[in-house]
Amino acid sequence: FAGNSTYLDDHGPPPQKVLPFPSQVVYNRVGKCGSRTVVLLLRILSEKHGFNLVTSDIHNKTRLTKNEQMELIKNISTAEQPYLFTRHVHFLNFSRFGGDQPVYINIIRDPVNRFLSNYFFRRFGDWRGEQNHMIRTPNMRQEERYLDINVCILENYPECSNPRLFYIIPYFCGQHPRCREPGEWALERAKLNVNENFLLVGILEELEDVLLLLERFLPHYFKDVLSIYKNPEHRKLGNLTVTVKKTVPSPEAIQILYQRMRYEYEFYYYVKEQFHLLKRKFGLKSHIRKPSPRPEFFIPSPLETEEPINDEEEDDEKWLEDIYKR
């Protein structure tokens, strides 16, 4: 009765896997901008939604030679789709090496806050373990580990001056040597890449709104992300990544940092303005004010989203389609 019949004879080949669009996403995460929190979420989401989360064991090599760029792009491009690749690495131009340009996402934060978080994390780690800072910086001398932050800034130690303070912009400018030189060229190129290659660059101070927009833009990857983030058990895990022994520099020291990081702040305010415009387009209200003359280190930023507003100036779905076509 069954004869030699097979499933393929009766039904034809199995249907091809339907990929989300876009199916190639890169999160070239900026250090100390909430990326460990987001990666924790991505691990949960990848299991929940079945996408390929591709991570890297390399955490301290953001600048690559041409051959290293080609090799990394090749490895990323051949990953099983849909994939989300994440690593601390400056922007990579896939099209330069003949590859399909993926969709980029990222998150940044107030530059002084980012610097201070990194300064103390390198020395004292976080709540995940008392000794994990020793693993990260085993060769740091005791006098350097306990160097007062005000002394570092006011006496112009290399760690607290340029070019080391020029940190966020290269993640968006790219691999060109000039991207590491504090100046207008790198700043403008970073802005251009944000406009042309990044689906979303969020602000850590408004993380819940970032997650809401990621869920809207990339539902195959981020559906339910906000509910997971708000779960008490996940919050407990996230709290373990908070840097310990962080102290606040003097107002004089912060003002000096702000002056040294003026390009970083120009970029931060530009991204923040673009992010607020995006929030408004999708009905999330923001209080947009002019940039303050000094960093907002002492100004707490709420993570909660306010009541939606009505804005029917442009069709949201058409806007998203235009973004994906870039």
PDB file of N, CA and C in Angstrom, residues 188-222:
ATOM      1  N   GLU A 188      32.802  64.288  11.970  1.00  0.00           N
ATOM      2  CA  GLU A 188      31.863  64.356  10.851  1.00  0.00           C
ATOM      3  C   GLU A 188      31.683  62.995  10.186  1.00  0.00           C
ATOM      4  N   ARG A 189      32.759  62.235  10.099  1.00  0.00           N
ATOM      5  CA  ARG A 189      32.638  60.897   9.508  1.00  0.00           C
ATOM      6  C   ARG A 189      31.785  59.989  10.400  1.00  0.00           C
ATOM      7  N   ALA A 190      31.925  60.138  11.716  1.00  0.00           N
ATOM      8  CA  ALA A 190      31.114  59.354  12.641  1.00  0.00           C
ATOM      9  C   ALA A 190      29.639  59.702  12.487  1.00  0.00           C
ATOM     10  N   LYS A 191      29.321  60.983  12.384  1.00  0.00           N
ATOM     11  CA  LYS A 191      27.939  61.410  12.179  1.00  0.00           C
ATOM     12  C   LYS A 191      27.378  60.826  10.880  1.00  0.00           C
ATOM     13  N   LEU A 192      28.183  60.874   9.823  1.00  0.00           N
ATOM     14  CA  LEU A 192      27.742  60.352   8.530  1.00  0.00           C
ATOM     15  C   LEU A 192      27.418  58.863   8.614  1.00  0.00           C
ATOM     16  N   ASN A 193      28.271  58.108   9.298  1.00  0.00           N
ATOM     17  CA  ASN A 193      28.019  56.671   9.441  1.00  0.00           C
ATOM     18  C   ASN A 193      26.773  56.395  10.275  1.00  0.00           C
ATOM     19  N   VAL A 194      26.543  57.209  11.306  1.00  0.00           N
ATOM     20  CA  VAL A 194      25.316  57.054  12.090  1.00  0.00           C
ATOM     21  C   VAL A 194      24.102  57.201  11.186  1.00  0.00           C
ATOM     22  N   ASN A 195      24.139  58.185  10.308  1.00  0.00           N
ATOM     23  CA  ASN A 195      23.003  58.446   9.426  1.00  0.00           C
ATOM     24  C   ASN A 195      22.823  57.374   8.356  1.00  0.00           C
ATOM     25  N   GLU A 196      23.940  56.833   7.861  1.00  0.00           N
ATOM     26  CA  GLU A 196      23.858  55.957   6.697  1.00  0.00           C
ATOM     27  C   GLU A 196      23.883  54.468   7.031  1.00  0.00           C
ATOM     28  N   ASN A 197      24.451  54.090   8.170  1.00  0.00           N
ATOM     29  CA  ASN A 197      24.667  52.657   8.425  1.00  0.00           C
ATOM     30  C   ASN A 197      24.052  52.132   9.718  1.00  0.00           C
ATOM     31  N   PHE A 198      23.600  53.004  10.589  1.00  0.00           N
ATOM     32  CA  PHE A 198      23.055  52.562  11.869  1.00  0.00           C
ATOM     33  C   PHE A 198      21.542  52.695  11.878  1.00  0.00           C
ATOM     34  N   LEU A 199      20.874  51.591  12.143  1.00  0.00           N
ATOM     35  CA  LEU A 199      19.425  51.613  12.279  1.00  0.00           C
ATOM     36  C   LEU A 199      19.028  52.390  13.525  1.00  0.00           C
ATOM     37  N   LEU A 200      19.801  52.220  14.600  1.00  0.00           N
ATOM     38  CA  LEU A 200      19.496  52.899  15.856  1.00  0.00           C
ATOM     39  C   LEU A 200      20.774  53.068  16.668  1.00  0.00           C
ATOM     40  N   VAL A 201      21.000  54.289  17.145  1.00  0.00           N
ATOM     41  CA  VAL A 201      22.013  54.542  18.172  1.00  0.00           C
ATOM     42  C   VAL A 201      21.265  55.137  19.354  1.00  0.00           C
ATOM     43  N   GLY A 202      21.189  54.398  20.446  1.00  0.00           N
ATOM     44  CA  GLY A 202      20.420  54.817  21.605  1.00  0.00           C
ATOM     45  C   GLY A 202      21.271  55.487  22.651  1.00  0.00           C
ATOM     46  N   ILE A 203      20.598  55.998  23.675  1.00  0.00           N
ATOM     47  CA  ILE A 203      21.230  56.683  24.798  1.00  0.00           C
ATOM     48  C   ILE A 203      20.991  55.842  26.044  1.00  0.00           C
ATOM     49  N   LEU A 204      22.073  55.477  26.735  1.00  0.00           N
ATOM     50  CA  LEU A 204      21.959  54.613  27.900  1.00  0.00           C
ATOM     51  C   LEU A 204      21.075  55.227  28.982  1.00  0.00           C
ATOM     52  N   GLU A 205      21.105  56.549  29.112  1.00  0.00           N
ATOM     53  CA  GLU A 205      20.286  57.203  30.125  1.00  0.00           C
ATOM     54  C   GLU A 205      18.790  56.996  29.884  1.00  0.00           C
ATOM     55  N   GLU A 206      18.424  56.569  28.688  1.00  0.00           N
ATOM     56  CA  GLU A 206      17.025  56.315  28.338  1.00  0.00           C
ATOM     57  C   GLU A 206      16.893  54.879  27.808  1.00  0.00           C
ATOM     58  N   LEU A 207      17.479  53.938  28.554  1.00  0.00           N
ATOM     59  CA  LEU A 207      17.605  52.571  28.074  1.00  0.00           C
ATOM     60  C   LEU A 207      16.252  51.912  27.778  1.00  0.00           C
ATOM     61  N   GLU A 208      15.249  52.147  28.602  1.00  0.00           N
ATOM     62  CA  GLU A 208      13.960  51.503  28.352  1.00  0.00           C
ATOM     63  C   GLU A 208      13.371  51.946  27.015  1.00  0.00           C
ATOM     64  N   ASP A 209      13.568  53.199  26.665  1.00  0.00           N
ATOM     65  CA  ASP A 209      13.106  53.675  25.361  1.00  0.00           C
ATOM     66  C   ASP A 209      13.926  53.062  24.225  1.00  0.00           C
ATOM     67  N   VAL A 210      15.216  52.856  24.453  1.00  0.00           N
ATOM     68  CA  VAL A 210      16.056  52.171  23.465  1.00  0.00           C
ATOM     69  C   VAL A 210      15.504  50.768  23.200  1.00  0.00           C
ATOM     70  N   LEU A 211      15.182  50.054  24.269  1.00  0.00           N
ATOM     71  CA  LEU A 211      14.665  48.690  24.131  1.00  0.00           C
ATOM     72  C   LEU A 211      13.308  48.683  23.441  1.00  0.00           C
ATOM     73  N   LEU A 212      12.469  49.664  23.744  1.00  0.00           N
ATOM     74  CA  LEU A 212      11.165  49.763  23.075  1.00  0.00           C
ATOM     75  C   LEU A 212      11.330  49.932  21.570  1.00  0.00           C
ATOM     76  N   LEU A 213      12.268  50.793  21.160  1.00  0.00           N
ATOM     77  CA  LEU A 213      12.482  51.020  19.734  1.00  0.00           C
ATOM     78  C   LEU A 213      13.126  49.816  19.062  1.00  0.00           C
ATOM     79  N   LEU A 214      14.047  49.149  19.743  1.00  0.00           N
ATOM     80  CA  LEU A 214      14.644  47.934  19.180  1.00  0.00           C
ATOM     81  C   LEU A 214      13.579  46.871  18.952  1.00  0.00           C
ATOM     82  N   GLU A 215      12.651  46.755  19.880  1.00  0.00           N
ATOM     83  CA  GLU A 215      11.564  45.787  19.706  1.00  0.00           C
ATOM     84  C   GLU A 215      10.695  46.170  18.516  1.00  0.00           C
ATOM     85  N   ARG A 216      10.499  47.462  18.302  1.00  0.00           N
ATOM     86  CA  ARG A 216       9.696  47.926  17.179  1.00  0.00           C
ATOM     87  C   ARG A 216      10.417  47.719  15.851  1.00  0.00           C
ATOM     88  N   PHE A 217      11.706  48.029  15.811  1.00  0.00           N
ATOM     89  CA  PHE A 217      12.464  47.968  14.560  1.00  0.00           C
ATOM     90  C   PHE A 217      12.870  46.542  14.191  1.00  0.00           C
ATOM     91  N   LEU A 218      13.255  45.748  15.211  1.00  0.00           N
ATOM     92  CA  LEU A 218      13.804  44.409  14.971  1.00  0.00           C
ATOM     93  C   LEU A 218      13.045  43.383  15.818  1.00  0.00           C
ATOM     94  N   PRO A 219      11.755  43.175  15.537  1.00  0.00           N
ATOM     95  CA  PRO A 219      10.951  42.285  16.393  1.00  0.00           C
ATOM     96  C   PRO A 219      11.427  40.838  16.397  1.00  0.00           C
ATOM     97  N   HIS A 220      12.025  40.373  15.281  1.00  0.00           N
ATOM     98  CA  HIS A 220      12.517  38.987  15.242  1.00  0.00           C
ATOM     99  C   HIS A 220      13.645  38.760  16.244  1.00  0.00           C
ATOM    100  N   TYR A 221      14.291  39.847  16.654  1.00  0.00           N
ATOM    101  CA  TYR A 221      15.388  39.750  17.614  1.00  0.00           C
ATOM    102  C   TYR A 221      14.974  40.207  19.021  1.00  0.00           C
ATOM    103  N   PHE A 222      14.164  41.261  19.097  1.00  0.00           N
ATOM    104  CA  PHE A 222      13.959  41.931  20.383  1.00  0.00           C
ATOM    105  C   PHE A 222      12.525  41.880  20.911  1.00  0.00           C
TER     106      PHE A 222
END
